XYZ file of C-alpha atoms in Angstrom:
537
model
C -18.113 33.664 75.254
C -21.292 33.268 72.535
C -19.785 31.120 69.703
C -20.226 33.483 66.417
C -21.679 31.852 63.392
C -21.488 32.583 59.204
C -24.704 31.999 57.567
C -25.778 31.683 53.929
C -29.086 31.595 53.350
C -29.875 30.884 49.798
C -33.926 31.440 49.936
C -35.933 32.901 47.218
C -38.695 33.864 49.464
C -38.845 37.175 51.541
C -40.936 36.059 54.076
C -39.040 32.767 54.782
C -35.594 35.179 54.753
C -37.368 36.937 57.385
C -38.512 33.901 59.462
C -35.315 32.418 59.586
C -33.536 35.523 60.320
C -35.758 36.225 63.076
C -35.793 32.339 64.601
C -31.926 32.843 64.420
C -31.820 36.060 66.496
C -33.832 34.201 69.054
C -31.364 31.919 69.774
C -29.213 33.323 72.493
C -26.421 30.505 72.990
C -24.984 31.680 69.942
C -24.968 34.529 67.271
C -25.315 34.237 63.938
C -24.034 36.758 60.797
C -26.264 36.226 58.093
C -25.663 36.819 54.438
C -28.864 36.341 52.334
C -29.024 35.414 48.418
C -32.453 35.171 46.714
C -31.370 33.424 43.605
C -30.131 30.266 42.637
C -26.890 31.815 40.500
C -26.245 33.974 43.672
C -26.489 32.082 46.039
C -23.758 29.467 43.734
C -21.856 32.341 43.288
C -21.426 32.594 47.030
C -20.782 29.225 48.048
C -18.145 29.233 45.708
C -16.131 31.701 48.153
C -16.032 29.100 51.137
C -16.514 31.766 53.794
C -19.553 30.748 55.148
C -19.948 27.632 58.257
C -23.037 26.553 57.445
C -25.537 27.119 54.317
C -29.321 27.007 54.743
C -30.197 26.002 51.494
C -34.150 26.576 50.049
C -35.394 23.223 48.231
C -37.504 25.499 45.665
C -35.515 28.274 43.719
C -37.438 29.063 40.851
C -37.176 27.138 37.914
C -34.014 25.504 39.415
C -34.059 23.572 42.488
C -31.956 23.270 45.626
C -30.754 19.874 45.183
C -29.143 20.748 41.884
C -27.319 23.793 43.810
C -26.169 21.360 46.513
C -24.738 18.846 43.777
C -22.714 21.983 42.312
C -21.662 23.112 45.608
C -20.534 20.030 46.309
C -18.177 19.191 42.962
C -16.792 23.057 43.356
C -15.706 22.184 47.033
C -17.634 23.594 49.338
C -16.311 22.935 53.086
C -19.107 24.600 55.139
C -22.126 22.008 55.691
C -25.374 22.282 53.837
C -29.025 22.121 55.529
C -32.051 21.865 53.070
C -34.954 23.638 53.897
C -38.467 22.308 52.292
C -41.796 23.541 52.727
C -43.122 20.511 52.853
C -42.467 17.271 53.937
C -41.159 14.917 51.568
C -39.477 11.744 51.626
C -38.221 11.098 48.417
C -36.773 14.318 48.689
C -35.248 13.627 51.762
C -33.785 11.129 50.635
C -32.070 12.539 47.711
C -30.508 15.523 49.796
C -29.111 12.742 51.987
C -27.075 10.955 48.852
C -26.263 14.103 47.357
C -24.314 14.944 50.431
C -27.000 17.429 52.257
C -25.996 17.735 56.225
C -29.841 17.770 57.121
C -32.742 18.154 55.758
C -35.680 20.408 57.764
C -39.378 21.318 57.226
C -40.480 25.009 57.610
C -43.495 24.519 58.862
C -41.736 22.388 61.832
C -38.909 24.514 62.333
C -38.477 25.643 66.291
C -35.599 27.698 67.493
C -34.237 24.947 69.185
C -34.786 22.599 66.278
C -32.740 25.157 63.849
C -29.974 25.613 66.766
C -29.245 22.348 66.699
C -29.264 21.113 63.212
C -26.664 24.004 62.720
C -24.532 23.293 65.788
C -24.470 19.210 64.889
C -23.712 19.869 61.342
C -21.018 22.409 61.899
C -19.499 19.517 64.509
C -19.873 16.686 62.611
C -18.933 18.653 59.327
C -15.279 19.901 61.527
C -15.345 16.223 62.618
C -15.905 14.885 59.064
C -12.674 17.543 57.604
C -10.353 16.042 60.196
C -10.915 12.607 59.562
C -10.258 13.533 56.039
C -6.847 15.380 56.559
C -5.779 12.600 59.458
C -6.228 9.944 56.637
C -4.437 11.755 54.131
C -1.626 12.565 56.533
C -1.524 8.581 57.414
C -1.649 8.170 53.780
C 1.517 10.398 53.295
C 3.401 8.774 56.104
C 2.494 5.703 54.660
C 3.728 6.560 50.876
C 6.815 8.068 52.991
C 7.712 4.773 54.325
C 7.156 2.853 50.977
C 9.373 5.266 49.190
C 11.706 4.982 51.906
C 12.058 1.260 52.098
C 12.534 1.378 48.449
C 15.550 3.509 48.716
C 17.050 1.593 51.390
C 16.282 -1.339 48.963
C 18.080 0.189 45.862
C 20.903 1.344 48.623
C 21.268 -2.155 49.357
C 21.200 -3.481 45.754
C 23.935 -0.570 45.825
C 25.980 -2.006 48.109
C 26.485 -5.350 46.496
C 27.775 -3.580 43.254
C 31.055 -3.860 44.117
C 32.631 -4.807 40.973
C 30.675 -2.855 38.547
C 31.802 0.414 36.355
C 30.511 3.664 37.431
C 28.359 4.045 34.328
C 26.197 0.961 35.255
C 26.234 2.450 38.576
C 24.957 5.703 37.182
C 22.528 3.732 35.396
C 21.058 1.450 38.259
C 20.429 4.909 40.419
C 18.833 6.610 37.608
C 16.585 3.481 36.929
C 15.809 3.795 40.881
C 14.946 7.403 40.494
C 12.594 6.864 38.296
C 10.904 3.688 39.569
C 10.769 5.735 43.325
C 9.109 9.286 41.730
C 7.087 7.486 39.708
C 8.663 9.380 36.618
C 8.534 8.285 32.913
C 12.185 9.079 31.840
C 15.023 10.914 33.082
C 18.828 11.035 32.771
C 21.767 10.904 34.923
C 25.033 12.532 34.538
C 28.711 13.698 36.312
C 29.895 17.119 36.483
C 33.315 18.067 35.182
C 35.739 19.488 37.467
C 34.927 23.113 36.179
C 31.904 22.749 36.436
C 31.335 23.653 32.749
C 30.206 19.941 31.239
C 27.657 17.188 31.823
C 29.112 13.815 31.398
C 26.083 11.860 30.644
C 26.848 8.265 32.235
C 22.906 7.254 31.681
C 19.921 7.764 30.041
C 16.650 6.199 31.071
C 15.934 3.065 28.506
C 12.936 5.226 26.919
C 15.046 7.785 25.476
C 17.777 5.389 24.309
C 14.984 3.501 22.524
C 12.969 6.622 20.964
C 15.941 9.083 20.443
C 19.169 10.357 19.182
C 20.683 11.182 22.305
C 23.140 13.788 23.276
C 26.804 13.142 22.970
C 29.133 14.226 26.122
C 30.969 16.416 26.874
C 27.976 17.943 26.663
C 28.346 22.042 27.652
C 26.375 22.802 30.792
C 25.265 25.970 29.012
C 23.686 24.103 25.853
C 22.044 21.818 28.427
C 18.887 23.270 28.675
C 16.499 21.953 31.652
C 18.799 18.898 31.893
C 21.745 21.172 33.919
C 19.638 24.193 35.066
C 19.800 22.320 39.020
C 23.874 22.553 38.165
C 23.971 25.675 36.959
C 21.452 26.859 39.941
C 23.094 24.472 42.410
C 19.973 23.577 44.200
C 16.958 21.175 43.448
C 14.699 22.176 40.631
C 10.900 21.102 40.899
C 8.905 22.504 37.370
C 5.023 21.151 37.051
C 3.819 23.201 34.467
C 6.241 23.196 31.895
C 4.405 24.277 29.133
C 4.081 27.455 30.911
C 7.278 28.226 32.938
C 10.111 25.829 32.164
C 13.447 27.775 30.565
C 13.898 26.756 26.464
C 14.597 22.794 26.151
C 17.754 22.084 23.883
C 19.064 18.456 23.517
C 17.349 14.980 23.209
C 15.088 13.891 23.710
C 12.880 16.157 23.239
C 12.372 16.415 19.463
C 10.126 13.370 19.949
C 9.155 12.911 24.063
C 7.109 15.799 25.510
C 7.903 17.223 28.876
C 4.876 18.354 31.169
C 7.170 17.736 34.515
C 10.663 17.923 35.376
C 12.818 17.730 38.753
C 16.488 18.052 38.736
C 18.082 17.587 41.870
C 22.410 17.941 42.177
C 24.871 16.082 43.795
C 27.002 18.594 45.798
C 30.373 17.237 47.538
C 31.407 20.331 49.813
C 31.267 23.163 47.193
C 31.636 21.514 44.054
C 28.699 19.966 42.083
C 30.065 16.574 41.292
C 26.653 15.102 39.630
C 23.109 15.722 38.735
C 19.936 13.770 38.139
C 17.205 14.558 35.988
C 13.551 12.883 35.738
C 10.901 13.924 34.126
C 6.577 13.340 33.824
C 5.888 12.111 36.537
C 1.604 11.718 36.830
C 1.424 14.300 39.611
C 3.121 17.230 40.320
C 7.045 16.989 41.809
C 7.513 18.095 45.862
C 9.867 18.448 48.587
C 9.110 14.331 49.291
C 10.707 13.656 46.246
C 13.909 15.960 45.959
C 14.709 14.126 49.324
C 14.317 10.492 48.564
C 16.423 11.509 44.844
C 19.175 13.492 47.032
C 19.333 10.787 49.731
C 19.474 7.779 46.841
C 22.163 10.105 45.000
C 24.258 10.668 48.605
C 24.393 6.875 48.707
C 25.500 6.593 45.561
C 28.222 8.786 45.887
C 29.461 7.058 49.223
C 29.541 3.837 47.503
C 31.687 5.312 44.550
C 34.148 7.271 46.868
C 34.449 3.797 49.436
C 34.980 1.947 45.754
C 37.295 4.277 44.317
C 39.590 4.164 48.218
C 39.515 0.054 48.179
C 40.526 -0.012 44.329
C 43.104 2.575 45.024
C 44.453 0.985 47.890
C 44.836 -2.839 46.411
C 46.229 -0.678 43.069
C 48.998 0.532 45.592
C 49.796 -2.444 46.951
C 49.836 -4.240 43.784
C 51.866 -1.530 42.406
C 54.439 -1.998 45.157
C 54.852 -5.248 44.623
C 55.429 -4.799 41.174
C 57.387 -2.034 41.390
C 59.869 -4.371 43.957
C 59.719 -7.242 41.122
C 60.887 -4.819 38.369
C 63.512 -2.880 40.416
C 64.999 -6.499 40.958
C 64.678 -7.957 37.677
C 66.167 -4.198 36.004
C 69.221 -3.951 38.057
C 69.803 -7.915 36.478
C 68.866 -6.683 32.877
C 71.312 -3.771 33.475
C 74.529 -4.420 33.395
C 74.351 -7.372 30.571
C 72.304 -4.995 28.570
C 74.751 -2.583 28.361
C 77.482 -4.960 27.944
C 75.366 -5.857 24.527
C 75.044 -2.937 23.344
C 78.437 -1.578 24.179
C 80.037 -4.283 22.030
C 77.657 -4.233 19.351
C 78.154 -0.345 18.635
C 82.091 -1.204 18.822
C 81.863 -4.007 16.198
C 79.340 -2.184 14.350
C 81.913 1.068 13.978
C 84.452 -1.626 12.456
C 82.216 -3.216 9.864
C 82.605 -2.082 6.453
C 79.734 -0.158 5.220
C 79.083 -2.885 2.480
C 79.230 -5.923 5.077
C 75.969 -7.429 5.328
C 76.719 -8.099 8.677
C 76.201 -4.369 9.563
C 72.249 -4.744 8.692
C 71.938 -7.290 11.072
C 73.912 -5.156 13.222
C 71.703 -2.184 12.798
C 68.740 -4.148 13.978
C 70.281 -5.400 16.952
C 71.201 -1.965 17.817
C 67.852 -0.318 17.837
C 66.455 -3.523 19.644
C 69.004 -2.946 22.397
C 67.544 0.929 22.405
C 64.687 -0.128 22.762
C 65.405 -2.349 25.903
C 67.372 0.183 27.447
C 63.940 2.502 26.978
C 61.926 0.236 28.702
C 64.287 -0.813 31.591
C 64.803 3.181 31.885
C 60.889 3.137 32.268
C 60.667 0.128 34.651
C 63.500 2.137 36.870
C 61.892 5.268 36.877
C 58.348 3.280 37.579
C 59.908 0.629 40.560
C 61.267 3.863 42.343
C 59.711 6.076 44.847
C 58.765 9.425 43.655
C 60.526 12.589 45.706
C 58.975 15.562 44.040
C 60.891 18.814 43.597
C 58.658 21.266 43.389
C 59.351 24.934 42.376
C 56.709 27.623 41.640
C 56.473 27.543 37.886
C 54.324 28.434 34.818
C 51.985 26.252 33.761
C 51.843 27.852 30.171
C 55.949 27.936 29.730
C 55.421 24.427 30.762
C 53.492 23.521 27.847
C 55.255 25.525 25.386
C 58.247 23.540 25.881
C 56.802 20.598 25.261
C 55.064 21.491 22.029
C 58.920 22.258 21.221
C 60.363 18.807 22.192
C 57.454 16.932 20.097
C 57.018 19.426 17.244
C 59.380 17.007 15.279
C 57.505 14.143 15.950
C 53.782 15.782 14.523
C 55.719 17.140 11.704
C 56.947 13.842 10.552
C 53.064 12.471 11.175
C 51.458 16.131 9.515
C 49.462 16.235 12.396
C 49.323 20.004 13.592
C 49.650 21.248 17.263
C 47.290 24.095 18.853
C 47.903 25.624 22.290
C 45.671 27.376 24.178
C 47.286 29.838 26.709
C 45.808 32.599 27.419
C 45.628 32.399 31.497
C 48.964 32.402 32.105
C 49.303 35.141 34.441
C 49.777 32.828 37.526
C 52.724 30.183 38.905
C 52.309 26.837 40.117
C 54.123 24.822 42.654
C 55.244 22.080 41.049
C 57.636 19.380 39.381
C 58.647 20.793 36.655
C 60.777 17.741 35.108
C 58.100 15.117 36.151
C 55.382 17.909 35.023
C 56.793 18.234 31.556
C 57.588 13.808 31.333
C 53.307 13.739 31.819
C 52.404 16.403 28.904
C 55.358 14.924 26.912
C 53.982 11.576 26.593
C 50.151 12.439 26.701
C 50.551 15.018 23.747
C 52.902 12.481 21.920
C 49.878 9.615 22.562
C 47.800 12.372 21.132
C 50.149 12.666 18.432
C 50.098 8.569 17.460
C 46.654 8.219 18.051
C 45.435 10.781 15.505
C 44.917 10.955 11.604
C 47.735 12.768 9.026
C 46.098 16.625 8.731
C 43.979 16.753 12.171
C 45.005 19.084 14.940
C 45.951 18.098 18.367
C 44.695 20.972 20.968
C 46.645 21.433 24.320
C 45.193 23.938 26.302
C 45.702 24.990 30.252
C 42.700 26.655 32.320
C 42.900 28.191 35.834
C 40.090 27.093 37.870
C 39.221 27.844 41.294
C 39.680 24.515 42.391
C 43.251 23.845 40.680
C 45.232 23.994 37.160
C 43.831 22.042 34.245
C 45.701 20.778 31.445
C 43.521 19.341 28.546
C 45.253 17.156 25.580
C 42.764 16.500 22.669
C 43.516 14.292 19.877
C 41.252 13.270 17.381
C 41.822 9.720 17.614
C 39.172 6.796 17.932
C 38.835 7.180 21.077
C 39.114 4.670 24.111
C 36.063 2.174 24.660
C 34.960 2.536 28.364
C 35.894 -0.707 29.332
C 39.440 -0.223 28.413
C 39.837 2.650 30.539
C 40.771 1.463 34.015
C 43.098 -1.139 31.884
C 45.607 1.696 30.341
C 46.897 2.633 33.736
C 48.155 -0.858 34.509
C 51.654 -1.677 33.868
C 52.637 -3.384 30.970
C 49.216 -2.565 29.370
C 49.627 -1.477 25.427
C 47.951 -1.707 22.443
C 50.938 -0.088 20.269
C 53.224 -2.115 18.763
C 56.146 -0.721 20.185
C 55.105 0.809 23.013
C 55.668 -0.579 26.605
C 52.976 -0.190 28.773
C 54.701 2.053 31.505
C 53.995 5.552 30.122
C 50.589 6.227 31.252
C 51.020 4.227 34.750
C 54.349 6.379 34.776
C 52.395 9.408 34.235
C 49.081 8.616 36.698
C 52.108 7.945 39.363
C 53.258 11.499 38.760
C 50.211 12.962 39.195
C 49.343 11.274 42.159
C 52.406 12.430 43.537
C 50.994 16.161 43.110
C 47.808 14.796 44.691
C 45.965 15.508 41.478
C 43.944 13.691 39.355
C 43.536 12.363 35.588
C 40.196 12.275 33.902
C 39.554 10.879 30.311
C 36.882 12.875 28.709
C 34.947 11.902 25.696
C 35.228 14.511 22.715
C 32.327 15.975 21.135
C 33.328 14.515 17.557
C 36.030 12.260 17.734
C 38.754 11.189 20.016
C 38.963 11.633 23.759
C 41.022 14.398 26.074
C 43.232 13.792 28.974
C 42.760 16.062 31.609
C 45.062 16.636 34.404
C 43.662 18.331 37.269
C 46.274 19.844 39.778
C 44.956 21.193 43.161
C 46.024 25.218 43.779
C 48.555 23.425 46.567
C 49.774 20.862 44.548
């Protein structure tokens, strides 16, 4: 079959047009479709639509010549090849169509059939020839780039790896710092989602934003969160390059003082729930595919790491707990029986004392010292033993309610005010009701202690596809991150009467119901305890 070529022939002279047309449709190895242009802006205008294979291109155009058309052809892109065509020979000229990218470079007056046949058929070739090399060396260049980025994720999963004693937050931290360095972003910030769904915990923001702005306090609402939770909300990767142009309305810091002309968001999704996202923005070229992968597989490490963290800590925890829990069974069953010995005889002699006897003050404090000891080996007891759960369907709202009623005394005497939020409480629960209403008891009294005379303490329960919630929010000073794997641990306290078992006691009931306890910054002040209950707890 006759190969079929696209000709342009830019050529201000009629009679030329017609001698190259008619040299062309002598050629009978191959047939050409020629388009002619007799000016130098039409013949620009036409190049510019790259549908043409090869352009015969007239060296004298009028005022304008053909080299400066084939030095605008080239900076607009042109892919065909381009032959100049002189009526006379001229070196210099020759030479200058050569460096200004020309394919060849003919004389009318020479030009044979043959000659023009082959000029076009070598130019087209090595022009094809020339436009693979090119996309073969920017493939090898992607591959390349691919395997850099690569071995710098493997890298940072490595550096990973040996974090083994360090908090999530500088975990957070170290992946967004990777995320950044690997995209070759400018900023960018990294937070956990809440087990709703509804709020960002921001664990991290990239050291240019924490140096040039006021940045966002968490819980941050997913739906104030502008760009920064749009992946969450979305729950797939988001890739923006024109910002400026298409990007939803920004709201938080930074961006009352860093402009954003890029942004790619990509979450962290565990099954169905979005447990994380990371955010990075301005990057020098535009976002792609490349890297939404290397950010979800850097973020899928991450999370591995955390869950294999979380198991081990859990596990020694257990054991440590067991051991513990052996030691203080032992040393309460000793305690027991002289204890209440003590405090038997000291409430008979106190009854006897006259009411004037100074004896009976030092009476009265020996009395509520014995109280408290037979508190805390009641807690020890209750700690040392094994949990058997009996579980009833309930509701979660009546739950709450009667514990606002047991403590209402106790925020009375502090004037700190209680506020319930129950409005889903159209559904039961299977739970422990007793063991249940011993957690809220001693969170909301916590909540209680830890918060100023006239603030409000806010209990609320929310029914979530994923399980019950019940939020306690004081307005306290809130607990400094590094303190809060240490409030779980037995003994731990930093009240002066307090004995270090309630919180342990309540994590140990709610691991029992195979839920979970999250501590939850506050927008203002104070933190909230959140117990999350699975629908089949």
């Amino acid at each position: 079959m006759v190969p079929s070529y696209r000709v342009l022939l830019i050529e201000d002279d009629e009679d030329d047009y017609f001698l190259i047309k008619d040299l062309l449709s002598r050629i009978s190895v191959s047939r050409f479709i020629i388009q002619w242009a007799d000016t130098y802006a039409s013949g620009y205008e036409a190049i510019r639509t790259n549908t043409h294979d090869v352009v015969l291109l007239d060296y004298r155009l009028g005022e304008r010549n053909g080299l400066d058309l084939l030095r605008e052809a080239i900076k607009v892109g042109c892919e065909a090849p381009i032959i100049l065509l002189t009526g006379q020979g001229n070196e210099i000229v020759d030479f200058e169509a050569m460096q200004a990218g020309a394919a060849d470079y003919l004389v009318k007056e020479q030009i044979s059939r043959e000659l023009l046949e082959r000029a076009i058929r070598y130019s087209i070739a090595h022009k094809r020839t020339e436009i693979s090399l090119i996309k073969k060396t920017a493939e090898l260049a992607s591959a390349n780039e691919a395997l850099i980025l690569d071995d710098m994720r493997l890298q940072a999963l490595w550096e990973l790896s040996q974090m083994s004693s360090s908090p999530e937050e500088e975990i957070a931290a170290f992946v967004l710092d990777r995320q950044i360095r690997i995209t070759g972003s400018q900023f960018g910030m990294f937070g956990f989602v809440d087990e709703t769904e509804s709020a960002l915990m921001v664990h991290a923001w990239s050291r240019r934003v924490l140096r040039d702005c006021i940045f966002q306090a968490t819980p941050w609402p997913i739906e104030e969160a502008g760009i920064w939770a749009e992946a969450a909300l979305n729950r797939k990767p988001l890739i923006i390059n024109d910002y400026e142009s298409s990007g939803p309305a920004l709201k938080g810091c930074p961006f009352d003082h860093i402009p954003v002309f890029r942004v790619m968001s990509v979450p962290l999704l565990v099954g169905d729930r979005i447990v994380a996202v990371s955010t990075v923005a301005n990057k020098e070229t535009g976002y792609n595919e490349s890297d939404v992968r290397q950010a979800s597989l850097l973020l899928d490490g991450m999370w591995r790491h955390i869950e294999r963290e979380r198991a081990e800590r859990a596990l020694r925890n257990s054991e440590s707990l067991a051991a513990m829990g052996r030691a203080l069974s032992s040393v309460a069953h000793d305690i027991k029986t002289p204890l209440i010995a003590i405090g038997g005889f000291a409430r008979m002699v106190h009854r006897n004392l006259h009411k004037a006897s100074k004896d009976r003050e030092r009476l009265d404090i020996v009395l509520k010292e014995t109280a408290r000891l037979e508190k805390m080996l009641h807690e020890m007891l209750d700690f040392s033993r094994p949990l058997e759960l009996e579980k009833s369907p309930e509701n979660p709202c009546k739950l709450v309610k009667e514990t606002l009623s047991i403590v209402s005394s106790a925020a009375e005497e502090r004037q700190v005010y209680l506020d319930a939020n129950l409005r889903q409480c159209d559904t039961s629960v299977s739970l422990d009701a007793t063991r249940m209403k011993q957690v809220l008891i001693n969170l909301v009294m916590n909540a209680i202690q830890a918060s100023p005379k006239g603030e409000v303490v806010k209990v609320s329960v929310h029914l979530h596809k994923r399980g019950t919630i019940f939020d306690v929010a004081d307005c306290g000073c809130g607990i400094p991150f590094e303190k809060r794997s240490e409030i779980f641990s037995p003994f731990f306290t930093t009240k002066k009467e307090g004995t270090g078992l309630g919180l342990p006691i309540v994590k140990k009931i709610i691991d029992a119901h195979k839920g979970h306890l999250e501590i939850l910054d506050n927008p203002e002040s104070g933190v909230t305890f959140r117990v999350v209950l699975p629908m089949a707890a």
